[in-house]
GROMACS .gro file of C-alpha atoms in nm:
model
  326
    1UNK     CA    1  -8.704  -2.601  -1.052
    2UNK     CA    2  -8.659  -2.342  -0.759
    3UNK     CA    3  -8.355  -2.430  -0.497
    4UNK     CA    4  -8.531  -2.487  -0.156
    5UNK     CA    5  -8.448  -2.165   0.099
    6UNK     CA    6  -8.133  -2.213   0.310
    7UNK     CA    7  -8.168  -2.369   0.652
    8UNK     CA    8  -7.987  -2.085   0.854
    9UNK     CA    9  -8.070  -1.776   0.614
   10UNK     CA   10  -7.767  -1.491   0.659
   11UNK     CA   11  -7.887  -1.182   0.699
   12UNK     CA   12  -7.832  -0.946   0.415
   13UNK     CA   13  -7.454  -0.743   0.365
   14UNK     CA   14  -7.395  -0.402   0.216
   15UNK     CA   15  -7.156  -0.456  -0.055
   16UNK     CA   16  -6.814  -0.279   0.077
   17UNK     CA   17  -6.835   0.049  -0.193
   18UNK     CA   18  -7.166   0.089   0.021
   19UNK     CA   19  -6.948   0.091   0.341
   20UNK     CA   20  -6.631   0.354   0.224
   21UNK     CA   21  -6.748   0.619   0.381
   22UNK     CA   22  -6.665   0.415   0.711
   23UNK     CA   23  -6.337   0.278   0.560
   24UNK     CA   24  -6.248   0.647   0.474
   25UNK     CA   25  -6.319   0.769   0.799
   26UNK     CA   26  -6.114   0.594   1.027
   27UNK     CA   27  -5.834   0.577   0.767
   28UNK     CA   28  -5.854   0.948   0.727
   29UNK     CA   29  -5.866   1.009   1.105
   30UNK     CA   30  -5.608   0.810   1.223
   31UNK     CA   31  -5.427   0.914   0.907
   32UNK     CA   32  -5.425   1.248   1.040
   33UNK     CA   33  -5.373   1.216   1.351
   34UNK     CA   34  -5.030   0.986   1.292
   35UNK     CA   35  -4.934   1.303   1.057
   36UNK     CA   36  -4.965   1.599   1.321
   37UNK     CA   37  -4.784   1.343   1.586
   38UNK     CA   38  -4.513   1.255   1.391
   39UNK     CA   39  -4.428   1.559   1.238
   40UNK     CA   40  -4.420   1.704   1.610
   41UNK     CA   41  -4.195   1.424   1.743
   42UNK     CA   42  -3.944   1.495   1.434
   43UNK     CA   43  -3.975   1.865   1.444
   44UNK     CA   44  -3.892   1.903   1.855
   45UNK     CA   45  -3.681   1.608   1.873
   46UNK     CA   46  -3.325   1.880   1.874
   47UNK     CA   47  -3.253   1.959   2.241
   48UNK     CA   48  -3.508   2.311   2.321
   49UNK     CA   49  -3.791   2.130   2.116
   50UNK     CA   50  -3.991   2.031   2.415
   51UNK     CA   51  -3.725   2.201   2.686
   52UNK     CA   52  -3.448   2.376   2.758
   53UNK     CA   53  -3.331   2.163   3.016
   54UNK     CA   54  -3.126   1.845   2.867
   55UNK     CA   55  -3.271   1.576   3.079
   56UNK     CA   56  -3.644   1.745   3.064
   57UNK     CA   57  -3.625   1.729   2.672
   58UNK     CA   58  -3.529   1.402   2.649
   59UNK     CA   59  -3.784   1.275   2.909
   60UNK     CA   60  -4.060   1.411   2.699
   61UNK     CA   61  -3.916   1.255   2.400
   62UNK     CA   62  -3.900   0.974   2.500
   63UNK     CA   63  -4.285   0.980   2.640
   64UNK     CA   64  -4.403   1.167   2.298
   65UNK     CA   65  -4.207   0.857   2.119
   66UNK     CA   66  -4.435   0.644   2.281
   67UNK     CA   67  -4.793   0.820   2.235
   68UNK     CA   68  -4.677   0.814   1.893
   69UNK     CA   69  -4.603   0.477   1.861
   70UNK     CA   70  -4.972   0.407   1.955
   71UNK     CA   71  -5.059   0.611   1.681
   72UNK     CA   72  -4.806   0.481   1.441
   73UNK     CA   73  -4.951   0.053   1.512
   74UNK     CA   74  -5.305   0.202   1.495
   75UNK     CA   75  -5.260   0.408   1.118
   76UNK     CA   76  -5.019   0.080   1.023
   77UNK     CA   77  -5.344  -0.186   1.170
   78UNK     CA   78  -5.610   0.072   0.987
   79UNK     CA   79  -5.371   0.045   0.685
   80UNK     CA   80  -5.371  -0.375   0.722
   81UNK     CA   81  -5.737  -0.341   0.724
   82UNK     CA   82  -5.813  -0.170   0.409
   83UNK     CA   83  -5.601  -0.358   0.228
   84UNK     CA   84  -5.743  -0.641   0.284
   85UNK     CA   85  -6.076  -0.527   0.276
   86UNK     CA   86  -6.029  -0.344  -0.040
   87UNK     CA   87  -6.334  -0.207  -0.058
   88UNK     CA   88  -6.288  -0.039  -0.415
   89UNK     CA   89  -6.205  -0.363  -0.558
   90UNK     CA   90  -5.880  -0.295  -0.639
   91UNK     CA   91  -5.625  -0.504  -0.862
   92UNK     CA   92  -5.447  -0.834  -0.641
   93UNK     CA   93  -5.126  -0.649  -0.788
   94UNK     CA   94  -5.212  -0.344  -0.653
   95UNK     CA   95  -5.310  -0.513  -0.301
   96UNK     CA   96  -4.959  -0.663  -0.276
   97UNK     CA   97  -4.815  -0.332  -0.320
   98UNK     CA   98  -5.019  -0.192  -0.046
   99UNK     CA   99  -4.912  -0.480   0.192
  100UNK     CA  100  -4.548  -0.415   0.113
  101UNK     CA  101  -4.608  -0.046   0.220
  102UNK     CA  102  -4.726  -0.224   0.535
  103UNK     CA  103  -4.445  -0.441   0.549
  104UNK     CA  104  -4.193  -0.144   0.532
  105UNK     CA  105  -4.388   0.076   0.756
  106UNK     CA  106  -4.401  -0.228   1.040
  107UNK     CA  107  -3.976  -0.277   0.947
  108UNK     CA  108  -3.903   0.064   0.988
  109UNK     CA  109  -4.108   0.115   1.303
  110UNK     CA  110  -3.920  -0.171   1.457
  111UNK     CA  111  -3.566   0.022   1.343
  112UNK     CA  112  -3.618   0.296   1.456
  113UNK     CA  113  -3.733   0.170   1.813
  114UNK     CA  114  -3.481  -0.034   1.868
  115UNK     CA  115  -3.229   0.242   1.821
  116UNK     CA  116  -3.385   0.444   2.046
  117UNK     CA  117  -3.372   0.170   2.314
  118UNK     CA  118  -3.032   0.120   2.169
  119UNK     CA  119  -2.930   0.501   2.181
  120UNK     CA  120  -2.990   0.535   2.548
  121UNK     CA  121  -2.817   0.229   2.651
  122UNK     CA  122  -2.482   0.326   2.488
  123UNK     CA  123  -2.267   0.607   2.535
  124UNK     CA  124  -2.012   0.765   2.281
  125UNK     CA  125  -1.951   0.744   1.927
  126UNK     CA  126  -2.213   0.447   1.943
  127UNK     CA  127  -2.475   0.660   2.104
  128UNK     CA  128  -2.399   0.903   1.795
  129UNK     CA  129  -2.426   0.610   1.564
  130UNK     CA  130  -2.739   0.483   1.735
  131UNK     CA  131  -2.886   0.797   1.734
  132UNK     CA  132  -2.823   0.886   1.381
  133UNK     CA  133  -2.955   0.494   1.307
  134UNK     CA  134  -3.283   0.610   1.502
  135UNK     CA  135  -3.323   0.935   1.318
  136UNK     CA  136  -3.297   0.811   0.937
  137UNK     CA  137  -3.560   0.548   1.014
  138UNK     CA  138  -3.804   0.718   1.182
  139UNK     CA  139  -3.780   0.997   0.856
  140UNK     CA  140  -3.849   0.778   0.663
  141UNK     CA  141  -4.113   0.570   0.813
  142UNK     CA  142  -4.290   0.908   0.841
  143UNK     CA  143  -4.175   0.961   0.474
  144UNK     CA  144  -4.334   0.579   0.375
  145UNK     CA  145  -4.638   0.642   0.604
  146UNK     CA  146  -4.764   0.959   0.494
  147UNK     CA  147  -4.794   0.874   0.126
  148UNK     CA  148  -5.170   0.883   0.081
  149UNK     CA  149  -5.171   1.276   0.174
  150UNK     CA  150  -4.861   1.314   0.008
  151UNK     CA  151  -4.653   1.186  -0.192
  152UNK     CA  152  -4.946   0.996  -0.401
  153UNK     CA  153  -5.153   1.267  -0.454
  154UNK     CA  154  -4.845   1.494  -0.577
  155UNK     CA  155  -4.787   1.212  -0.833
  156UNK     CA  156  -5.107   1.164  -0.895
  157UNK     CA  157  -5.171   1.556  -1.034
  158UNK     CA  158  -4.826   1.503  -1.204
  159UNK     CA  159  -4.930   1.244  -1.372
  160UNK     CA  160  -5.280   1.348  -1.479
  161UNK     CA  161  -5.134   1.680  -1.618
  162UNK     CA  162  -4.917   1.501  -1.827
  163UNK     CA  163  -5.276   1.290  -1.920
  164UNK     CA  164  -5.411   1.626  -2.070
  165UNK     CA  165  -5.175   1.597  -2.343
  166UNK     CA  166  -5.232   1.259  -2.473
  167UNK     CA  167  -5.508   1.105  -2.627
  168UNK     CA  168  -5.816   0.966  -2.458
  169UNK     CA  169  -5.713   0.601  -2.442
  170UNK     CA  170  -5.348   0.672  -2.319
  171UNK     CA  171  -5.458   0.910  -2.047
  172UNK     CA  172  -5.692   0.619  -1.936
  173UNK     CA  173  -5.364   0.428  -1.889
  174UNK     CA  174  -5.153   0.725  -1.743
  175UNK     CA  175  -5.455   0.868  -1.474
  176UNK     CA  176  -5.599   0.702  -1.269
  177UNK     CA  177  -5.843   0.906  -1.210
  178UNK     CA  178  -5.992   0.929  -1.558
  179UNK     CA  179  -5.973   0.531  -1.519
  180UNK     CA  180  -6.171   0.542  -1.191
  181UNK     CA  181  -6.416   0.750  -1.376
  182UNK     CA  182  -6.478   0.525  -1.624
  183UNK     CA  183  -6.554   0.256  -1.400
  184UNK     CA  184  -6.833   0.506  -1.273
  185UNK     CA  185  -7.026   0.536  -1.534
  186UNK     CA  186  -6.976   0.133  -1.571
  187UNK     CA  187  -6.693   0.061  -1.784
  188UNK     CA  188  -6.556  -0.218  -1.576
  189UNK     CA  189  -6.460  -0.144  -1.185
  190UNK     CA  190  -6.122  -0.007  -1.049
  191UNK     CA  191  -5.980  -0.344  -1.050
  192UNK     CA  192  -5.950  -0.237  -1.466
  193UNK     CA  193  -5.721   0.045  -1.299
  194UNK     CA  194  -5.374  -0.151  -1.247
  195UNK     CA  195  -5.194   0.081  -1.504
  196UNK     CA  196  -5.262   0.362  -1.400
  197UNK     CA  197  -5.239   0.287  -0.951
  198UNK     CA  198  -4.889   0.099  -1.050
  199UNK     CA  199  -4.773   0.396  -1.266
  200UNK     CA  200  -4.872   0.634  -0.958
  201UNK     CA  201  -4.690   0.413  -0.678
  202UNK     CA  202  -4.399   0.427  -0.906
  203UNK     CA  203  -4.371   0.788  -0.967
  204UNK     CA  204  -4.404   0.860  -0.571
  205UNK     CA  205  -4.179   0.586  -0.469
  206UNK     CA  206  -3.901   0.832  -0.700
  207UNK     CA  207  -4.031   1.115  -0.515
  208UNK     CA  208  -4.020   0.907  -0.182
  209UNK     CA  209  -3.647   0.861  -0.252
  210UNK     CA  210  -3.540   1.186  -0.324
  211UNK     CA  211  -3.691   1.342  -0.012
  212UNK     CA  212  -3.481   1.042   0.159
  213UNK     CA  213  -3.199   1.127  -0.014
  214UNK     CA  214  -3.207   1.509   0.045
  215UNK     CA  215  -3.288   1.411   0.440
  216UNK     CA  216  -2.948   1.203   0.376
  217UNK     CA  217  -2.755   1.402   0.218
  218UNK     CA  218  -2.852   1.723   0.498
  219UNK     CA  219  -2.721   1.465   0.737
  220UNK     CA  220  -2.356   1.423   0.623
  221UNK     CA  221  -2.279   1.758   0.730
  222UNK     CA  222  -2.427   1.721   1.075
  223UNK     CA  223  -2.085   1.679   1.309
  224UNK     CA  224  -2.109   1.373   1.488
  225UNK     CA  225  -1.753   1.237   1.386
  226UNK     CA  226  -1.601   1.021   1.063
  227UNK     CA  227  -1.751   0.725   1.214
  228UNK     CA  228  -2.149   0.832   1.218
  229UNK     CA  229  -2.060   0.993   0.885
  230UNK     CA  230  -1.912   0.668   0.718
  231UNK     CA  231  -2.275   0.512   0.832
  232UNK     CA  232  -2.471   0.769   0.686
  233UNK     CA  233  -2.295   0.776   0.340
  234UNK     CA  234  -2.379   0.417   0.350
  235UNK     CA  235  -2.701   0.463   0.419
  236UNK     CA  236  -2.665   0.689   0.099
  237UNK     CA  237  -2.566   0.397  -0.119
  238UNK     CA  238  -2.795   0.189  -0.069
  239UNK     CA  239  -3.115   0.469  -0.128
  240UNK     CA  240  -2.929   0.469  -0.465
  241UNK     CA  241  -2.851   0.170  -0.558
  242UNK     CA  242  -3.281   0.099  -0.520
  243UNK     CA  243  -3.310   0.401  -0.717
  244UNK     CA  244  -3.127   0.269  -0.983
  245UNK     CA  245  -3.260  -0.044  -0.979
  246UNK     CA  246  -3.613   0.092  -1.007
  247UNK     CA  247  -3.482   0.378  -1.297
  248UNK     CA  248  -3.355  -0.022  -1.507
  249UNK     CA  249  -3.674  -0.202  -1.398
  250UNK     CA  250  -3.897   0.015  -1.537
  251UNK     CA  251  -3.728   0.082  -1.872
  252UNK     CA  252  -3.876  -0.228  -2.013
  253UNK     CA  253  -4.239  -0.236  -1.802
  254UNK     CA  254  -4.352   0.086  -1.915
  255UNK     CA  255  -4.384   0.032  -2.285
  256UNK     CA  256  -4.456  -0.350  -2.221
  257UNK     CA  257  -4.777  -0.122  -2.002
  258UNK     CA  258  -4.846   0.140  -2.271
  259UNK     CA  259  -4.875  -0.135  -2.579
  260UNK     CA  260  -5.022  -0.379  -2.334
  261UNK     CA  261  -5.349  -0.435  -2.556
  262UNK     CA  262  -5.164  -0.469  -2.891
  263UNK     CA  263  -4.898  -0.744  -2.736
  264UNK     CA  264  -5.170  -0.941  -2.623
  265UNK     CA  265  -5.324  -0.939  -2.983
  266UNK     CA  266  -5.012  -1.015  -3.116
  267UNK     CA  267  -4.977  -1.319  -2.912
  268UNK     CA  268  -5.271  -1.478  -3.043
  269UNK     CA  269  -5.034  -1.570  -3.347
  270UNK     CA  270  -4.884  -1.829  -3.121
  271UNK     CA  271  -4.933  -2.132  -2.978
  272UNK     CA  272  -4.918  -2.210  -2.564
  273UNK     CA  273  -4.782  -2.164  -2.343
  274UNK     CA  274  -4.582  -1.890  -2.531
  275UNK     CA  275  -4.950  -1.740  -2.592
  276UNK     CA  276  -4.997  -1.692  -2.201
  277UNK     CA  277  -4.650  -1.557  -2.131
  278UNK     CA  278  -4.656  -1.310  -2.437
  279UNK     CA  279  -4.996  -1.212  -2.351
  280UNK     CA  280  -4.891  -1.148  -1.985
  281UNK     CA  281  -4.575  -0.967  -2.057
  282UNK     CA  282  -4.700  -0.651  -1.884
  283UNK     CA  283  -4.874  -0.828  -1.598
  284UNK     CA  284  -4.544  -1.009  -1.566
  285UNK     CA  285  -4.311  -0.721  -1.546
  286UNK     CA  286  -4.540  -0.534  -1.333
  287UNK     CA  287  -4.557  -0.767  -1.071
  288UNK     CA  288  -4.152  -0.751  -1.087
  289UNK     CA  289  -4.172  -0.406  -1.025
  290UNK     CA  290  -4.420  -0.429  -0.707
  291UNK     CA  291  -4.158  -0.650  -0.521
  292UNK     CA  292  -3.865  -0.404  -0.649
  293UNK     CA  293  -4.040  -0.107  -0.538
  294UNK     CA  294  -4.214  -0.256  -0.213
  295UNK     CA  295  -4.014  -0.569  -0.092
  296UNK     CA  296  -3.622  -0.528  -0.238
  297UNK     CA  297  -3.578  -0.350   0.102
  298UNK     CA  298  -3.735  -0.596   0.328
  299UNK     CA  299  -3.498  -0.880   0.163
  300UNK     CA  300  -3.213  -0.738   0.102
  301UNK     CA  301  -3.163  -0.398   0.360
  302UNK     CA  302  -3.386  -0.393   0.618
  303UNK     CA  303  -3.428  -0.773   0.717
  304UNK     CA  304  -3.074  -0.888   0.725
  305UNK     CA  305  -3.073  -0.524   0.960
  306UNK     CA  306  -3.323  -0.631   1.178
  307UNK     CA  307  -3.239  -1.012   1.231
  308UNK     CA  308  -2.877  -0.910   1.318
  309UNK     CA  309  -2.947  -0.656   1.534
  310UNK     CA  310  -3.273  -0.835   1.705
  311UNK     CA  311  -3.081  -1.052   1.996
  312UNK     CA  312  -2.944  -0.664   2.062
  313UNK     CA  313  -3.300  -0.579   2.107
  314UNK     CA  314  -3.434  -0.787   2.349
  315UNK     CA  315  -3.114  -0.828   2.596
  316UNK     CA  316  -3.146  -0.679   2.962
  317UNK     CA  317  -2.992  -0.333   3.022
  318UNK     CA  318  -2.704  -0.502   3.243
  319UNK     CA  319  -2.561  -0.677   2.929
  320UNK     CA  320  -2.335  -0.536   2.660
  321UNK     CA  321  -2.484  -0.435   2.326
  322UNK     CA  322  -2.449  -0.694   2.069
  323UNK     CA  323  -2.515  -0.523   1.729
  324UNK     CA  324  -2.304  -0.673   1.365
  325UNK     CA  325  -2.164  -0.340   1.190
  326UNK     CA  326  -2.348  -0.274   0.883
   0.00000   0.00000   0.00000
């Protein structure tokens, strides 16, 4: 027996792999437009950048800083968008990841425009501190928010070079692009890809901190007094106390990745629920190392930052500054 026609029929939808082409396009413009505008804001932000003249410079700073902030909430929305659109069917793993590259990107934004409104309100060592604050986190925002033309596709190649000298089923778990290729000629869809994507964000999250830490580590020698220099070598610590945190976390996910398929046969020898949880122990681990790798900054650096410093924020210009020390 037929089902009757609907009462209201919808009109027909392109499925969203029919629609990437759009999705590509404004993520690639806007993309590229937040990179040129950035990098200009970073590289002329030294007094002679834009002018000569002290108060001139700054001036145009400070009205750059803002163009670029439009650019910076449109790339972050665009960002938002995608992933959750996800129109290649990604993995819900690999969506959370994306969101907390979202997350941090919004976070840092914030920072580092608050110590810019910060910076100009204060005057002394505090405007050093301020401005050193406002410097770090707009690095590496740009650093966090340029990943898709950089540091992904470096790790990415890295990874797939290393995939020419393994065997056919491990380099489908190492690249991800002989995974996506598989799911082109219609062995499953990218959503099959987890291994591979979380392997990739991993690698360029390493290579996201030691750009940080080399931006860091340039800055200790700037002269700004002990003060601004006791808050960068903080700043220091903490970089590597997530990098060590992500070198332990991933000592036990990657083989729990690599023997994924034989674990989960093994399991079958027992009964539930220790079935599930055996059978999961990669899924299990991975999501772990999503939240390290995305979200152990929003809960324990950035967001006890933030909520300190946010009455700070928002107080008139006629008040004092009320900012806890880090």
């Amino acid at each position: 027996e037929e089902n009757p026609p609907p009462l209201f029929p919808q009109p027909p939808k392109s499925a969203k792999y029919e629609r990437i082409d759009w999705f590509l396009f404004f993520h690639l413009s806007i993309g590229l437009l937040w990179l040129c505008a950035a990098f200009l804001q970073i590289y002329k932000h030294k007094v002679g950048g834009w002018s000569f003249e002290r108060e001139e410079h700054w001036k145009t700073h400070r009205w750059f800083g803002k163009v670029s902030l439009l650019i910076a909430l449109l790339h972050t929305l665009m960002m938002t968008y995608i992933t959750f659109e996800n129109p290649v069917k990604q993995d819900l793993m690999i969506q959370v990841g994306y969101l907390g590259m979202v997350i941090q990107s919004v976070i840092l934004l914030q920072r580092g425009f608050k110590f810019a409104r910060l910076t100009a309100r204060s005057t002394g060592d505090e405007k050093k501190r301020f401005k050193k604050f406002h410097e770090m986190s707009m690095f590496q925002l740009y650093v966090k928010t340029i990943r898709g033309s950089g540091t992904i596709r470096i790790s990415a190649w890295l990874l797939w070079l290393v995939g020419q000298f393994l065997a056919p089923d491990m380099r489908d778990i190492i690249d991800r692009s002989c995974c996506q290729n598989y799911a082109e000629q219609g062995f499953g869809d990218a959503s099959a890809c987890w291994k591979p994507v979380f392997l990739n964000h991993f690698t360029m999250n390493f290579i996201n901190d030691w750009l940080e830490l080399l931006y860091i580590h340039m800055k200790i020698h700037d002269v700004d007094g002990k003060a601004v220099e006791a808050t960068v070598r903080e700043e220091k610590r903490k970089i590597w106390i997530k990098f060590g945190l992500r070198v332990i976390g991933i000592i036990p996910t990657f083989p729990l990745i690599i023997f994924d398929d034989s674990i989960s046969q093994w399991s079958l020898n027992f009964p539930q629920p220790l079935q599930f949880i055996i059978g999961n122990l990669a899924t299990i681990f991975t999501y772990g190392m999503i939240l390290l790798l995305f979200y152990i900054e929003f809960a324990i650096v950035t967001f006890p930052k933030s909520l300190a410093s946010i009455e700070g924020f928002f107080q008139p210009d006629d008040e004092p500054v009320a900012v806890k020390e880090d």
